[in-house]
Tab-separated table of C-alpha atoms in Angstrom:
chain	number	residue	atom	x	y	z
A	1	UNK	CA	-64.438	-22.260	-74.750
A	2	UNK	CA	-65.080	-22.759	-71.224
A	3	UNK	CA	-63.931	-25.824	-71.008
A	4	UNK	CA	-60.609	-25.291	-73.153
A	5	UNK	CA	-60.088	-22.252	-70.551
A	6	UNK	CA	-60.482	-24.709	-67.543
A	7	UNK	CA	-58.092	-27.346	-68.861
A	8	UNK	CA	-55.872	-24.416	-69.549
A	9	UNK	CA	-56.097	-23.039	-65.989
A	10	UNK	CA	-55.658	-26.908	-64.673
A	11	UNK	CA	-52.559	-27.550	-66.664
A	12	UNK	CA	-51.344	-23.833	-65.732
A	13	UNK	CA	-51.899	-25.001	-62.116
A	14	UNK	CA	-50.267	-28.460	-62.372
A	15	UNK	CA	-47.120	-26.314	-63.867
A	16	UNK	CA	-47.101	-23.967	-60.879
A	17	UNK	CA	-47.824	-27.249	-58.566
A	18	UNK	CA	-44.690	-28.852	-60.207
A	19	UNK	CA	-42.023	-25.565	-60.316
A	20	UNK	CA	-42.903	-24.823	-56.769
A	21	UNK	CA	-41.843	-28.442	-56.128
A	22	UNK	CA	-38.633	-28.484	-58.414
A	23	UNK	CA	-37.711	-24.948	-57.019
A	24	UNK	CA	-38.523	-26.079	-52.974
A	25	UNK	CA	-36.081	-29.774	-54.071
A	26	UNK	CA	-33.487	-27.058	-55.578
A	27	UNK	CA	-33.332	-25.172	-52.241
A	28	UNK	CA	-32.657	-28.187	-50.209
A	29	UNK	CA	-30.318	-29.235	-51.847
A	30	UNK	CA	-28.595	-25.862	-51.823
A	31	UNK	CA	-29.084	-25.504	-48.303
A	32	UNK	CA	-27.250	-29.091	-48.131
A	33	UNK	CA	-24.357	-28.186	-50.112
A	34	UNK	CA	-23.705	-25.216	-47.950
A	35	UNK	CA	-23.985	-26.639	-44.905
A	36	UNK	CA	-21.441	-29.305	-46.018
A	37	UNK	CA	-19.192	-26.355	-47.303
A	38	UNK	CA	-19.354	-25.041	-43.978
A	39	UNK	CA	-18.554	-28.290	-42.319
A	40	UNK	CA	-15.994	-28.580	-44.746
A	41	UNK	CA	-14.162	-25.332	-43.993
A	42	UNK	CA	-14.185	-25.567	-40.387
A	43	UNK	CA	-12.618	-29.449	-40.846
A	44	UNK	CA	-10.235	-27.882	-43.178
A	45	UNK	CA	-9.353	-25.025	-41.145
A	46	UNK	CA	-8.972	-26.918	-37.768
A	47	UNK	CA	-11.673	-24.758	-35.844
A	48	UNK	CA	-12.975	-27.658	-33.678
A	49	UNK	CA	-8.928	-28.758	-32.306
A	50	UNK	CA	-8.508	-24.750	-32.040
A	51	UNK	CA	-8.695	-24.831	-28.539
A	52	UNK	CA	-5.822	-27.427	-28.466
A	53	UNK	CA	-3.487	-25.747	-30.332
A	54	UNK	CA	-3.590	-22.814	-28.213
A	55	UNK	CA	-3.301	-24.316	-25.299
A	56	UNK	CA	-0.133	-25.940	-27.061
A	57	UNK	CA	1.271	-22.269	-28.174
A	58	UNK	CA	0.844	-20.405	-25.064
A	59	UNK	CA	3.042	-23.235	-23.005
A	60	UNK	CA	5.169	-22.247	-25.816
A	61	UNK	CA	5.005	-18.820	-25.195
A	62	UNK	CA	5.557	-20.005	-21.044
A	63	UNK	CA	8.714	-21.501	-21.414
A	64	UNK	CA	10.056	-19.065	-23.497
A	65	UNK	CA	9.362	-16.125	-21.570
A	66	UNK	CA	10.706	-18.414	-18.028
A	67	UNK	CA	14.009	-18.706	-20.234
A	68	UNK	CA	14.128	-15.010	-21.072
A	69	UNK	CA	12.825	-14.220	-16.890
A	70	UNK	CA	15.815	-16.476	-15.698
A	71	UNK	CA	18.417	-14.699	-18.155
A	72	UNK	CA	17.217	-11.489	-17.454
A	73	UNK	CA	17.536	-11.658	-13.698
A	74	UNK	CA	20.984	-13.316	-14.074
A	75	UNK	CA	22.828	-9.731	-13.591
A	76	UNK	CA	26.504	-10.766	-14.621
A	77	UNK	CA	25.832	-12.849	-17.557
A	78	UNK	CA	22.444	-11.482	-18.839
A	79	UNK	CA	21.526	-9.745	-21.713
A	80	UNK	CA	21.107	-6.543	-19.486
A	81	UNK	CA	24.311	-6.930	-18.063
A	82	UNK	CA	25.979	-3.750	-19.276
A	83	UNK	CA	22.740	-2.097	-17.987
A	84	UNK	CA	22.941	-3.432	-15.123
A	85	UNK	CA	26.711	-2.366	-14.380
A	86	UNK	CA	25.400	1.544	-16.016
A	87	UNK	CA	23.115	1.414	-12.904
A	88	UNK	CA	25.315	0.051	-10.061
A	89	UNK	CA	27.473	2.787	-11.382
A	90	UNK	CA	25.060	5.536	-10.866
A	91	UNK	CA	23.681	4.484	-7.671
A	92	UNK	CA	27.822	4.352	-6.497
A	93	UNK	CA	28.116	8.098	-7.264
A	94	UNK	CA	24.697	8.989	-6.148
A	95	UNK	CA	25.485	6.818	-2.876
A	96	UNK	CA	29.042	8.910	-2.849
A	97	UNK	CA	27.750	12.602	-3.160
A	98	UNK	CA	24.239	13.590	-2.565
A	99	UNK	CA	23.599	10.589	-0.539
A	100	UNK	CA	26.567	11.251	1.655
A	101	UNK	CA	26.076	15.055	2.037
A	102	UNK	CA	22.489	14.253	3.182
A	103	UNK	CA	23.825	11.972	6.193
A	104	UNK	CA	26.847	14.628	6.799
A	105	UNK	CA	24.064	17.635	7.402
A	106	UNK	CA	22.018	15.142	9.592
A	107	UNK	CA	24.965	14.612	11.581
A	108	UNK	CA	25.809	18.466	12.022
A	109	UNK	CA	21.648	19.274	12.742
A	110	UNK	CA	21.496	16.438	15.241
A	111	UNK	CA	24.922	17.889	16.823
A	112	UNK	CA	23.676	21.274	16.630
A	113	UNK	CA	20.135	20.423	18.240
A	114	UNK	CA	22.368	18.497	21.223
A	115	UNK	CA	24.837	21.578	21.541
A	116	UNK	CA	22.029	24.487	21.880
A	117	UNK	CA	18.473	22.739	22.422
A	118	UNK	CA	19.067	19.383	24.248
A	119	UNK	CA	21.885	19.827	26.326
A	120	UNK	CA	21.077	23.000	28.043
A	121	UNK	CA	17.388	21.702	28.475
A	122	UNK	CA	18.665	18.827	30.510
A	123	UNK	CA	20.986	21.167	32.958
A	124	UNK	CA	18.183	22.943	33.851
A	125	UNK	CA	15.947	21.705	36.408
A	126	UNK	CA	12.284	20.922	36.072
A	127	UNK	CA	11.044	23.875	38.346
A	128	UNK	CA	13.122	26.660	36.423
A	129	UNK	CA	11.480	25.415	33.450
A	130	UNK	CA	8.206	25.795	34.710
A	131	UNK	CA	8.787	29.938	36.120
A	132	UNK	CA	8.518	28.963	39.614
């Protein structure tokens, strides 16, 4: 009996010995398969000439927005031309009114400060002035 329970224990053993192997060969070659999947994918997907194509978009993206800069700051043929017109309008009647009132009461105080400050300052002399 002891011996039949030693041989079983042995051949028990050599079972383990030889699922542990099968099982360690099976997750190789899973770990292989995945890491070709993965190599795969990124191949597939371009990852590696990424950089490249971005460089290639944004020079893209560059010229276009040059084109638009250069059409934009063309003010009689641009695509904000009719803005553009809207504005010099407004700035004509704010340039006519407020703009010209403002300069019209400068005038008058700087006229006004000659008439009663300035000019009556300079007739007197330097001693009168002073309350000697």
């Amino acid at each position: 009996m002891r011996k039949a329970a030693g041989q079983n224990v042995a051949l028990t053993l050599k079972a383990v010995v030889d699922m542990d192997k099968n099982l360690k060969r099976d997750l190789f070659n899973v770990k292989k398969q995945i890491q070709k999947g993965i190599k795969d994918v990124i191949r597939k997907l371009g990852v590696n000439e990424l950089d490249e194509k971005v460089k290639i978009d944004l020079e893209k993206l560059r010229k276009n927005v040059t084109k638009l800069a250069a059409t934009v700051d063309d003010k009689r043929n641009g695509i904000v031309k009719d803005e553009f017109n809207k504005l010099e309008q407004a700035k004509k009647i704010l340039d006519d009114g407020a703009v010209k009132n403002i300069q019209e009461a400068e005038k008058g105080i700087e006229q006004s400060f000659n008439d009663s400050i300035k000019t009556p300052l300079d007739r007197e002399s330097p001693s009168n002035l002073l309350g000697d």
